[in-house]
Amino acid sequence: MSHHYDVLIIGSGLAGQSAALRLADSKRVAVISKRTVDVSASAWAQGGIAAVLDSRDSIEAHIRDTFEAGSHLNDPQATRFVVENGRRAIDWLIDQGVPFTRGDDGYHLTREGGHSARRVIHVADATGLAVQQTLTEKLLAHPNITVLENHIAIDFVTGGKLGLAENRCHGAYALDTASGKVLTIAAPATLIATGGAGKVYLYTTNPDTSTGDGIAMAWRAGCAVANMEFIQFHPTCLYHPQAKSFLISEAVRGEGGILRLPDGTRFMLQHDARAELAPRDVVARAIDFEMKKRGLDCVFLDIAHKGRDFILHHFPNIHARCLELGIDITREPIPVVPAAHYTCGGIVTDLHARTSIDGLYAAGEAACTGLHGANRLASNSLLECLVFAEAAVNDILAQPTRKLPELPKWDESRVTDADEEVVISHNWDELRRFMWDYVGIVRTTKRLRRAQHRIRLLMREIDEFYANFRVTNDLIELRNLVVTADLIVRCALKRKESRGLHFSRDYPETAPTGRPSILRRARRR
């Protein structure tokens, strides 16, 4: 079955939704969502959006903080571009009706780790959810936007695949997971907004949809990928057997939360002068160190000293969720552990969100714009989604109208239904476990080589499975996860230093000059 649109957007988080709404007044847009349209990492974001909104703050200070967190691997042009466009991005959200929390003299701004000023605008402690709900309502109501829920993209249709000399994307194949049918979706412009790859690790704060789909698809199509070794581990994921992937916001530490050992001892000052307000990589390594040194299952984040009224006002959702699990954060500390949280690398893009393939764009966590460097500064992620989604929209609208070639339908003539689905579940579990053990917060070359060997064995097995059986959602995600894992390890092995989120015991020093880890491959037909 073939469908034609002016723009295809893969992913329904903040980057995808904001781009769709900006395009829809003049373009026919299709948005592919793996689950329902409201399920995304954006909706799970608690803290807020960083932007210079206070007269006591400055563009230069935000840039400086971003560089400091990113271990000075950030791209100067991309960083300035995002920060300078921050206020306009927030104004756009306000115009859409996002109900940001107000203070005594305007919008309330909080401070998070790595920031030198209060510049994080938020909606209590559920910013992403509030933003997503506001935009989703408009998205579903717009007559020019077609939302394809429960669809997962498989691969891009490029000129090379059609036997053409041009290096251009003409759309993608996508599986309707409800019917099992594969759609051919043609569009002169395609935006990748698929998010990150947290599910490549055993423990993550990400939703189940974060399987590196866009990154893997772009790599197979011939796009350059960079800085995949920089996986941000959030320091404070709730440690509880019934709490799957529940994040304890950075803002808890920003508002005075203290990290303690089980006996109540504060430990962050022994690791960094900024203590709990140090960047995430520093805090995550400190917690990892204390847990391994003392054989702990978790450490504790204490905000109880701020008082019940303060906590209920600032963190109502965190309080409610913890209380459901028997933890009253107004009276006792929160058990926390680090967990894979954010993919700082991704598909290489320019300031127009363009990839190295014409007609193919990327925005949000799937992209490597250069903003984050070796470690993302807290609350810069949603800002990046907004700014680069707008950049992609502006470039798409500036392009001349193009006639699309005829796209071939998906060929299932030589495959059958899978005989043993257990292969997929076993490989999925194996991959996530050895990535956690060998490619985690602290790395060695030996561990990375061990992981690479297992990845290559899994790749052969998965490719054989893919070639012989009909595609399913689980198979597509597993295929993408193993490609993403390979890219993470390859980038990690290229970096002969410790910088930001990548810490190697074999190369503990930071090189005087940092360079991005860029991977390129020949364009495939």
Short mmCIF file of C-alpha atoms in Angstrom, two decimals:
data_model
loop_
_atom_site.label_atom_id
_atom_site.label_comp_id
_atom_site.label_asym_id
_atom_site.label_seq_id
_atom_site.Cartn_x
_atom_site.Cartn_y
_atom_site.Cartn_z
CA MET A 1 0.00 0.00 0.00
CA SER A 2 1.45 3.40 -1.04
CA HIS A 3 0.85 6.82 0.53
CA HIS A 4 2.06 10.25 -0.59
CA TYR A 5 2.68 13.30 1.59
CA ASP A 6 4.65 16.53 1.35
CA VAL A 7 6.57 15.75 4.54
CA LEU A 8 7.05 12.52 6.48
CA ILE A 9 7.94 12.86 10.17
CA ILE A 10 9.11 9.75 11.99
CA GLY A 11 8.51 10.19 15.71
CA SER A 12 5.86 11.96 17.77
CA GLY A 13 7.87 13.61 20.55
CA LEU A 14 8.51 17.32 20.88
CA ALA A 15 10.73 17.62 17.78
CA GLY A 16 8.25 15.74 15.61
CA GLN A 17 5.10 17.41 16.91
CA SER A 18 6.46 20.96 16.85
CA ALA A 19 7.74 20.47 13.29
CA ALA A 20 4.41 19.03 12.15
CA LEU A 21 2.43 21.94 13.61
CA ARG A 22 4.75 24.51 12.02
CA LEU A 23 4.48 22.79 8.61
CA ALA A 24 0.80 21.90 8.53
CA ASP A 25 -0.59 25.25 7.41
CA SER A 26 1.10 24.81 4.03
CA LYS A 27 2.08 21.12 3.77
CA ARG A 28 0.39 17.73 3.99
CA VAL A 29 2.22 16.00 6.83
CA ALA A 30 2.32 12.40 8.03
CA VAL A 31 3.55 11.63 11.55
CA ILE A 32 4.57 8.05 12.34
CA SER A 33 4.23 7.05 15.99
CA LYS A 34 5.42 3.66 17.26
CA ARG A 35 2.75 3.53 19.93
CA THR A 36 0.04 6.10 20.56
CA VAL A 37 1.05 9.65 19.74
CA ASP A 38 1.46 10.63 23.40
CA VAL A 39 4.13 7.99 24.16
CA SER A 40 7.62 9.51 23.86
CA ALA A 41 10.70 10.40 25.87
CA SER A 42 9.62 14.06 25.61
CA ALA A 43 6.50 13.30 27.62
CA TRP A 44 8.66 11.75 30.36
CA ALA A 45 10.85 14.85 30.76
CA GLN A 46 10.33 16.26 34.24
CA GLY A 47 12.71 19.14 34.82
CA GLY A 48 12.01 21.76 32.17
CA ILE A 49 13.49 23.74 29.28
CA ALA A 50 16.63 25.84 29.64
CA ALA A 51 16.55 29.32 28.10
CA VAL A 52 17.79 32.81 28.96
CA LEU A 53 14.61 34.45 30.25
CA ASP A 54 15.86 36.47 33.23
CA SER A 55 17.59 39.86 33.05
CA ARG A 56 20.18 38.59 35.54
CA ASP A 57 21.13 35.79 33.14
CA SER A 58 22.88 36.05 29.77
CA ILE A 59 23.39 34.27 26.46
CA GLU A 60 27.12 34.08 27.15
CA ALA A 61 26.56 32.46 30.57
CA HIS A 62 24.27 29.78 29.08
CA ILE A 63 26.81 29.08 26.34
CA ARG A 64 29.61 28.90 28.91
CA ASP A 65 27.65 26.47 31.09
CA THR A 66 26.85 24.31 28.05
CA PHE A 67 30.54 24.16 27.10
CA GLU A 68 31.58 23.39 30.66
CA ALA A 69 29.12 20.49 30.90
CA GLY A 70 30.06 19.27 27.42
CA SER A 71 33.77 19.15 28.31
CA HIS A 72 34.41 21.74 25.57
CA LEU A 73 33.65 19.31 22.77
CA ASN A 74 30.59 21.36 21.82
CA ASP A 75 30.31 22.95 18.40
CA PRO A 76 30.50 26.75 18.92
CA GLN A 77 28.13 27.66 16.08
CA ALA A 78 25.48 25.10 17.02
CA THR A 79 25.64 26.04 20.69
CA ARG A 80 25.21 29.75 20.03
CA PHE A 81 22.45 29.04 17.50
CA VAL A 82 20.42 27.07 20.03
CA VAL A 83 20.94 29.39 22.97
CA GLU A 84 20.20 32.55 21.00
CA ASN A 85 16.95 31.04 19.72
CA GLY A 86 15.86 29.86 23.17
CA ARG A 87 13.52 32.69 24.08
CA ARG A 88 11.69 32.49 20.75
CA ALA A 89 11.20 28.74 21.22
CA ILE A 90 9.68 29.30 24.67
CA ASP A 91 7.46 32.10 23.33
CA TRP A 92 6.15 29.69 20.68
CA LEU A 93 5.21 27.15 23.36
CA ILE A 94 3.50 29.85 25.40
CA ASP A 95 1.54 30.83 22.28
CA GLN A 96 0.47 27.19 21.92
CA GLY A 97 -0.95 27.34 25.44
CA VAL A 98 1.63 25.47 27.53
CA PRO A 99 0.80 26.33 31.19
CA PHE A 100 4.27 27.05 32.56
CA THR A 101 4.47 27.45 36.34
CA ARG A 102 4.35 31.05 37.52
CA GLY A 103 6.18 32.69 40.39
CA ASP A 104 5.80 36.01 42.18
CA ASP A 105 7.08 38.10 39.25
CA GLY A 106 6.40 36.10 36.10
CA TYR A 107 7.29 32.55 35.20
CA HIS A 108 9.12 30.53 37.84
CA LEU A 109 12.63 29.54 36.81
CA THR A 110 14.45 26.72 38.57
CA ARG A 111 18.13 25.85 38.56
CA GLU A 112 19.63 22.48 37.74
CA GLY A 113 23.07 20.85 37.87
CA GLY A 114 25.68 22.63 35.73
CA HIS A 115 23.70 25.89 35.41
CA SER A 116 25.13 29.10 36.87
CA ALA A 117 21.71 30.78 36.99
CA ARG A 118 18.02 30.04 37.28
CA ARG A 119 16.98 29.56 33.66
CA VAL A 120 14.85 26.41 33.55
CA ILE A 121 11.21 27.18 32.79
CA HIS A 122 8.91 24.33 33.78
CA VAL A 123 5.42 23.05 34.51
CA ALA A 124 5.81 21.85 38.11
CA ASP A 125 7.80 18.58 37.81
CA ALA A 126 6.07 17.25 34.69
CA THR A 127 7.11 19.71 31.97
CA GLY A 128 7.39 17.24 29.12
CA LEU A 129 3.96 15.79 29.79
CA ALA A 130 2.31 19.22 29.88
CA VAL A 131 4.02 20.30 26.65
CA GLN A 132 3.16 17.02 24.93
CA GLN A 133 -0.49 17.15 25.97
CA THR A 134 -0.82 20.72 24.72
CA LEU A 135 0.71 19.97 21.32
CA THR A 136 -0.96 16.57 20.89
CA GLU A 137 -4.41 18.14 21.13
CA LYS A 138 -3.54 20.54 18.31
CA LEU A 139 -1.79 17.83 16.28
CA LEU A 140 -4.78 15.49 16.28
CA ALA A 141 -7.16 18.30 15.36
CA HIS A 142 -5.23 19.67 12.38
CA PRO A 143 -6.74 18.66 9.01
CA ASN A 144 -3.38 18.63 7.22
CA ILE A 145 -1.72 16.21 9.67
CA THR A 146 -2.19 12.45 9.37
CA VAL A 147 -1.05 10.59 12.48
CA LEU A 148 -0.16 6.94 11.89
CA GLU A 149 -0.19 5.43 15.37
CA ASN A 150 1.18 1.93 16.04
CA HIS A 151 3.45 2.16 13.00
CA ILE A 152 7.20 1.63 13.04
CA ALA A 153 9.54 2.77 10.27
CA ILE A 154 11.73 0.04 8.78
CA ASP A 155 14.11 1.70 6.32
CA PHE A 156 14.41 4.75 4.09
CA VAL A 157 13.85 4.64 0.35
CA THR A 158 16.84 6.40 -1.18
CA GLY A 159 18.00 7.12 -4.71
CA GLY A 160 20.64 4.43 -4.33
CA LYS A 161 17.99 1.79 -3.60
CA LEU A 162 16.10 2.88 -6.71
CA GLY A 163 19.18 2.66 -8.92
CA LEU A 164 19.45 6.43 -9.24
CA ALA A 165 22.64 8.44 -9.05
CA GLU A 166 21.17 11.03 -6.69
CA ASN A 167 21.86 10.90 -2.97
CA ARG A 168 18.29 11.70 -1.91
CA CYS A 169 15.64 10.29 0.40
CA HIS A 170 12.18 9.74 -1.10
CA GLY A 171 10.35 8.37 1.93
CA ALA A 172 10.32 5.18 3.97
CA TYR A 173 8.77 1.78 4.53
CA ALA A 174 6.75 1.41 7.72
CA LEU A 175 5.06 -1.54 9.41
CA ASP A 176 1.48 -1.21 10.60
CA THR A 177 1.87 -3.31 13.74
CA ALA A 178 -1.88 -3.82 14.08
CA SER A 179 -2.41 -5.37 10.63
CA GLY A 180 1.10 -6.63 9.91
CA LYS A 181 1.08 -4.80 6.55
CA VAL A 182 4.05 -2.77 5.32
CA LEU A 183 3.28 0.68 3.91
CA THR A 184 5.33 2.55 1.32
CA ILE A 185 5.28 6.23 2.32
CA ALA A 186 6.59 8.65 -0.28
CA ALA A 187 7.59 12.23 0.59
CA PRO A 188 10.11 14.72 -0.83
CA ALA A 189 11.16 15.62 2.74
CA THR A 190 11.57 13.29 5.71
CA LEU A 191 12.36 14.33 9.30
CA ILE A 192 13.87 11.83 11.74
CA ALA A 193 12.55 12.61 15.23
CA THR A 194 12.77 9.13 16.73
CA GLY A 195 14.60 9.97 19.95
CA GLY A 196 17.49 8.12 21.50
CA ALA A 197 18.63 4.58 22.24
CA GLY A 198 18.35 4.10 26.01
CA LYS A 199 16.85 0.62 25.61
CA VAL A 200 20.22 -0.65 24.43
CA TYR A 201 21.04 -0.76 28.15
CA LEU A 202 19.52 -2.98 30.82
CA TYR A 203 18.62 -0.06 33.09
CA THR A 204 17.26 3.14 31.56
CA THR A 205 14.97 6.04 32.30
CA ASN A 206 13.68 5.92 28.71
CA PRO A 207 10.36 4.56 27.46
CA ASP A 208 10.31 1.21 25.65
CA THR A 209 10.19 3.04 22.30
CA SER A 210 13.77 4.38 22.66
CA THR A 211 15.49 1.77 20.49
CA GLY A 212 17.71 3.91 18.26
CA ASP A 213 15.51 3.43 15.20
CA GLY A 214 16.27 6.69 13.38
CA ILE A 215 20.00 6.50 14.06
CA ALA A 216 20.22 2.91 12.78
CA MET A 217 18.07 3.64 9.71
CA ALA A 218 20.15 6.71 8.83
CA TRP A 219 23.40 4.75 9.24
CA ARG A 220 22.14 1.98 6.95
CA ALA A 221 21.15 4.64 4.40
CA GLY A 222 24.65 6.15 4.43
CA CYS A 223 24.48 9.08 6.87
CA ALA A 224 27.43 10.05 9.03
CA VAL A 225 27.08 9.39 12.77
CA ALA A 226 29.09 11.00 15.57
CA ASN A 227 29.80 10.94 19.32
CA MET A 228 27.81 7.81 20.06
CA GLU A 229 30.15 6.94 22.94
CA PHE A 230 28.61 9.76 24.99
CA ILE A 231 25.66 8.05 26.65
CA GLN A 232 24.40 10.10 29.56
CA PHE A 233 23.58 8.11 32.65
CA HIS A 234 21.14 10.05 34.78
CA PRO A 235 22.41 9.93 38.37
CA THR A 236 19.03 9.50 40.03
CA CYS A 237 16.61 6.87 38.80
CA LEU A 238 14.24 5.59 41.49
CA TYR A 239 15.47 2.28 42.89
CA HIS A 240 12.42 0.13 43.55
CA PRO A 241 11.37 -3.27 42.16
CA GLN A 242 7.98 -1.88 41.08
CA ALA A 243 9.26 1.40 39.64
CA LYS A 244 10.23 0.79 36.04
CA SER A 245 12.35 3.63 34.62
CA PHE A 246 10.99 6.33 36.95
CA LEU A 247 13.26 9.36 36.93
CA ILE A 248 13.90 11.58 39.94
CA SER A 249 14.32 14.99 38.31
CA GLU A 250 17.57 16.93 38.25
CA ALA A 251 15.56 19.76 39.81
CA VAL A 252 15.39 17.88 43.13
CA ARG A 253 19.13 18.42 43.49
CA GLY A 254 18.81 21.89 41.98
CA GLU A 255 16.38 22.84 44.74
CA GLY A 256 18.58 21.55 47.57
CA GLY A 257 18.41 17.74 47.49
CA ILE A 258 21.40 16.03 49.14
CA LEU A 259 22.91 12.68 48.14
CA ARG A 260 23.65 10.42 51.11
CA LEU A 261 25.00 6.97 51.89
CA PRO A 262 22.71 4.53 53.76
CA ASP A 263 24.09 5.79 57.10
CA GLY A 264 23.15 9.37 56.19
CA THR A 265 26.65 10.57 55.28
CA ARG A 266 26.82 13.17 52.51
CA PHE A 267 29.44 12.16 49.92
CA MET A 268 29.36 14.45 46.86
CA LEU A 269 31.71 17.06 48.34
CA GLN A 270 34.44 14.40 48.35
CA HIS A 271 34.09 14.09 44.56
CA ASP A 272 33.47 17.65 43.32
CA ALA A 273 33.40 21.13 44.84
CA ARG A 274 30.01 21.73 43.21
CA ALA A 275 28.63 18.76 45.16
CA GLU A 276 25.07 17.86 44.11
CA LEU A 277 25.06 20.66 41.52
CA ALA A 278 27.91 19.15 39.52
CA PRO A 279 27.08 18.02 35.95
CA ARG A 280 25.39 14.66 35.51
CA ASP A 281 28.47 12.73 34.40
CA VAL A 282 30.34 13.73 37.56
CA VAL A 283 27.42 12.85 39.84
CA ALA A 284 26.72 9.53 38.09
CA ARG A 285 30.37 8.44 38.37
CA ALA A 286 30.47 9.47 42.02
CA ILE A 287 27.39 7.36 42.81
CA ASP A 288 28.77 4.45 40.78
CA PHE A 289 32.07 4.72 42.70
CA GLU A 290 30.40 4.74 46.11
CA MET A 291 28.11 1.83 45.24
CA LYS A 292 30.97 -0.34 43.97
CA LYS A 293 33.34 0.64 46.77
CA ARG A 294 30.81 -0.18 49.51
CA GLY A 295 28.82 -2.94 47.79
CA LEU A 296 25.60 -0.89 47.83
CA ASP A 297 22.45 -1.51 45.83
CA CYS A 298 21.66 2.22 45.80
CA VAL A 299 22.32 5.58 47.45
CA PHE A 300 19.76 8.07 48.78
CA LEU A 301 18.57 11.50 47.65
CA ASP A 302 17.22 13.56 50.55
CA ILE A 303 14.93 16.56 50.03
CA ALA A 304 12.90 16.11 53.27
CA HIS A 305 14.70 18.99 55.01
CA LYS A 306 13.01 21.47 52.63
CA GLY A 307 9.64 20.82 54.24
CA ARG A 308 6.34 19.31 53.16
CA ASP A 309 4.81 22.46 51.63
CA PHE A 310 7.90 23.15 49.51
CA ILE A 311 8.04 19.56 48.26
CA LEU A 312 4.34 19.35 47.40
CA HIS A 313 4.55 22.65 45.51
CA HIS A 314 7.70 21.87 43.52
CA PHE A 315 7.53 18.09 43.11
CA PRO A 316 3.90 16.95 43.31
CA ASN A 317 4.25 14.14 40.75
CA ILE A 318 7.46 12.72 42.20
CA HIS A 319 5.91 12.85 45.67
CA ALA A 320 2.75 11.08 44.50
CA ARG A 321 4.61 8.33 42.61
CA CYS A 322 6.99 7.65 45.51
CA LEU A 323 4.09 7.61 47.97
CA GLU A 324 2.37 4.94 45.85
CA LEU A 325 5.47 2.82 46.45
CA GLY A 326 5.55 3.47 50.19
CA ILE A 327 8.18 6.23 50.17
CA ASP A 328 7.16 9.55 51.74
CA ILE A 329 9.78 11.97 50.42
CA THR A 330 8.65 14.65 52.88
CA ARG A 331 9.93 12.43 55.71
CA GLU A 332 12.53 10.06 54.23
CA PRO A 333 15.18 9.98 51.47
CA ILE A 334 14.60 8.50 48.01
CA PRO A 335 16.60 5.37 47.00
CA VAL A 336 18.30 6.10 43.65
CA VAL A 337 20.71 4.54 41.14
CA PRO A 338 22.19 5.80 37.85
CA ALA A 339 20.49 4.64 34.62
CA ALA A 340 21.03 5.22 30.89
CA HIS A 341 19.19 8.44 30.12
CA TYR A 342 20.24 10.33 26.99
CA THR A 343 22.08 9.72 23.73
CA CYS A 344 24.31 12.76 23.19
CA GLY A 345 25.58 11.58 19.80
CA GLY A 346 23.60 10.62 16.73
CA ILE A 347 23.11 11.52 13.09
CA VAL A 348 25.39 14.36 12.00
CA THR A 349 23.37 17.43 11.01
CA ASP A 350 24.06 21.05 10.08
CA LEU A 351 22.37 24.20 11.38
CA HIS A 352 19.40 23.53 9.07
CA ALA A 353 18.94 20.03 10.58
CA ARG A 354 20.05 18.51 7.26
CA THR A 355 21.80 15.13 7.17
CA SER A 356 24.29 14.08 4.50
CA ILE A 357 21.38 12.73 2.41
CA ASP A 358 19.30 15.30 0.51
CA GLY A 359 15.71 15.54 1.68
CA LEU A 360 16.50 13.78 4.97
CA TYR A 361 16.54 15.82 8.19
CA ALA A 362 17.03 14.94 11.86
CA ALA A 363 16.11 16.79 15.05
CA GLY A 364 16.06 16.01 18.75
CA GLU A 365 17.88 13.19 20.47
CA ALA A 366 18.46 11.22 17.25
CA ALA A 367 20.63 14.03 15.88
CA CYS A 368 24.17 15.09 16.68
CA THR A 369 24.04 18.84 16.19
CA GLY A 370 27.16 19.55 18.22
CA LEU A 371 25.23 21.27 21.02
CA HIS A 372 25.86 18.70 23.75
CA GLY A 373 29.52 17.90 23.19
CA ALA A 374 30.66 15.17 25.56
CA ASN A 375 27.76 15.62 28.01
CA ARG A 376 24.36 17.30 27.77
CA LEU A 377 23.66 20.17 30.13
CA ALA A 378 20.42 19.56 32.01
CA SER A 379 17.25 20.79 30.25
CA ASN A 380 19.02 21.65 26.98
CA SER A 381 17.38 18.66 25.28
CA LEU A 382 13.84 19.97 24.85
CA LEU A 383 15.29 23.31 23.79
CA GLU A 384 17.32 21.58 21.07
CA CYS A 385 14.18 19.75 19.88
CA LEU A 386 12.33 23.03 19.41
CA VAL A 387 15.13 25.02 17.79
CA PHE A 388 16.23 22.39 15.28
CA ALA A 389 12.67 21.33 14.45
CA GLU A 390 12.07 24.95 13.45
CA ALA A 391 15.34 24.98 11.49
CA ALA A 392 14.26 21.88 9.57
CA VAL A 393 10.85 23.40 8.87
CA ASN A 394 12.39 26.61 7.50
CA ASP A 395 14.66 24.64 5.16
CA ILE A 396 11.84 22.33 4.00
CA LEU A 397 9.60 25.30 3.22
CA ALA A 398 12.40 26.94 1.22
CA GLN A 399 12.87 23.93 -1.09
CA PRO A 400 11.35 23.86 -4.59
CA THR A 401 8.52 21.41 -5.33
CA ARG A 402 9.90 18.05 -6.41
CA LYS A 403 8.32 15.23 -8.36
CA LEU A 404 8.81 11.88 -6.66
CA PRO A 405 9.90 8.76 -8.53
CA GLU A 406 7.71 5.67 -8.35
CA LEU A 407 8.61 3.78 -5.19
CA PRO A 408 8.57 -0.02 -5.20
CA LYS A 409 6.27 -1.83 -2.79
CA TRP A 410 7.69 -3.86 0.10
CA ASP A 411 8.74 -7.31 -1.11
CA GLU A 412 7.67 -10.24 1.10
CA SER A 413 7.80 -12.88 -1.62
CA ARG A 414 10.80 -14.72 -0.16
CA VAL A 415 10.07 -14.67 3.56
CA THR A 416 7.84 -16.63 5.92
CA ASP A 417 6.45 -16.18 9.41
CA ALA A 418 9.05 -16.66 12.14
CA ASP A 419 9.14 -20.15 13.60
CA GLU A 420 10.82 -19.23 16.92
CA GLU A 421 10.22 -15.78 18.43
CA VAL A 422 12.34 -16.80 21.42
CA VAL A 423 15.44 -15.97 19.34
CA ILE A 424 14.44 -12.30 19.36
CA SER A 425 13.74 -12.10 23.09
CA HIS A 426 16.96 -13.96 23.95
CA ASN A 427 19.11 -11.73 21.74
CA TRP A 428 17.41 -8.60 23.10
CA ASP A 429 18.17 -9.62 26.69
CA GLU A 430 21.75 -10.64 25.94
CA LEU A 431 22.51 -7.37 24.14
CA ARG A 432 21.18 -5.13 26.90
CA ARG A 433 22.97 -7.06 29.64
CA PHE A 434 26.45 -7.03 28.11
CA MET A 435 26.08 -3.37 27.09
CA TRP A 436 25.34 -2.56 30.75
CA ASP A 437 28.27 -4.67 31.99
CA TYR A 438 30.89 -3.72 29.37
CA VAL A 439 29.89 -0.31 27.94
CA GLY A 440 28.53 1.43 31.03
CA ILE A 441 29.59 4.38 33.18
CA VAL A 442 33.24 3.22 33.52
CA ARG A 443 34.88 1.45 30.56
CA THR A 444 38.05 -0.39 29.57
CA THR A 445 39.35 -1.35 26.15
CA LYS A 446 39.10 -5.02 27.08
CA ARG A 447 35.43 -4.65 27.99
CA LEU A 448 34.70 -2.73 24.80
CA ARG A 449 36.39 -5.40 22.66
CA ARG A 450 34.42 -8.07 24.47
CA ALA A 451 31.19 -6.22 23.72
CA GLN A 452 32.18 -5.70 20.08
CA HIS A 453 32.79 -9.41 19.61
CA ARG A 454 29.34 -10.28 20.96
CA ILE A 455 27.69 -7.56 18.89
CA ARG A 456 29.15 -8.97 15.69
CA LEU A 457 27.89 -12.45 16.51
CA LEU A 458 24.43 -11.07 17.25
CA MET A 459 24.44 -8.99 14.06
CA ARG A 460 24.97 -12.04 11.89
CA GLU A 461 22.23 -13.93 13.69
CA ILE A 462 19.77 -11.04 13.50
CA ASP A 463 20.54 -10.29 9.83
CA GLU A 464 19.88 -13.93 8.97
CA PHE A 465 16.60 -13.83 10.88
CA TYR A 466 15.61 -10.57 9.16
CA ALA A 467 16.36 -11.97 5.70
CA ASN A 468 14.21 -15.07 6.14
CA PHE A 469 11.16 -14.01 8.18
CA ARG A 470 8.45 -11.38 8.01
CA VAL A 471 9.21 -8.25 9.97
CA THR A 472 7.64 -7.62 13.35
CA ASN A 473 7.92 -4.67 15.73
CA ASP A 474 10.27 -6.63 18.02
CA LEU A 475 12.51 -7.74 15.15
CA ILE A 476 12.78 -4.20 13.74
CA GLU A 477 13.67 -2.78 17.15
CA LEU A 478 16.23 -5.51 17.84
CA ARG A 479 17.83 -4.95 14.42
CA ASN A 480 18.12 -1.24 15.20
CA LEU A 481 19.39 -1.78 18.73
CA VAL A 482 22.27 -3.98 17.64
CA VAL A 483 23.33 -1.43 15.01
CA THR A 484 23.16 1.34 17.62
CA ALA A 485 25.18 -0.75 20.10
CA ASP A 486 27.83 -1.29 17.42
CA LEU A 487 28.05 2.46 16.76
CA ILE A 488 28.40 3.20 20.49
CA VAL A 489 31.27 0.72 20.86
CA ARG A 490 33.03 1.82 17.66
CA CYS A 491 32.98 5.45 18.76
CA ALA A 492 34.14 4.48 22.26
CA LEU A 493 37.11 2.56 20.86
CA LYS A 494 38.11 5.57 18.72
CA ARG A 495 38.35 7.85 21.76
CA LYS A 496 41.78 7.49 23.39
CA GLU A 497 41.01 9.73 26.35
CA SER A 498 38.41 10.25 29.07
CA ARG A 499 36.07 13.14 28.37
CA GLY A 500 32.61 13.95 29.63
CA LEU A 501 30.41 10.88 29.66
CA HIS A 502 33.13 8.58 28.31
CA PHE A 503 35.45 7.45 31.10
CA SER A 504 38.12 4.86 30.30
CA ARG A 505 40.42 3.32 32.88
CA ASP A 506 42.95 2.75 30.11
CA TYR A 507 42.95 6.43 29.09
CA PRO A 508 42.02 8.35 32.29
CA GLU A 509 43.43 11.70 31.15
CA THR A 510 41.63 14.28 28.99
CA ALA A 511 43.42 15.28 25.79
CA PRO A 512 44.35 18.97 25.41
CA THR A 513 42.08 19.25 22.35
CA GLY A 514 38.89 17.30 21.90
CA ARG A 515 37.56 16.10 18.56
CA PRO A 516 34.25 14.48 17.68
CA SER A 517 34.18 10.74 16.96
CA ILE A 518 32.74 10.65 13.45
CA LEU A 519 31.83 7.42 11.66
CA ARG A 520 31.14 7.38 7.92
CA ARG A 521 30.21 4.63 5.51
CA ALA A 522 29.91 4.38 1.77
CA ARG A 523 26.45 5.04 0.34
CA ARG A 524 24.63 1.75 -0.11
CA ARG A 525 22.25 0.80 -2.86
#
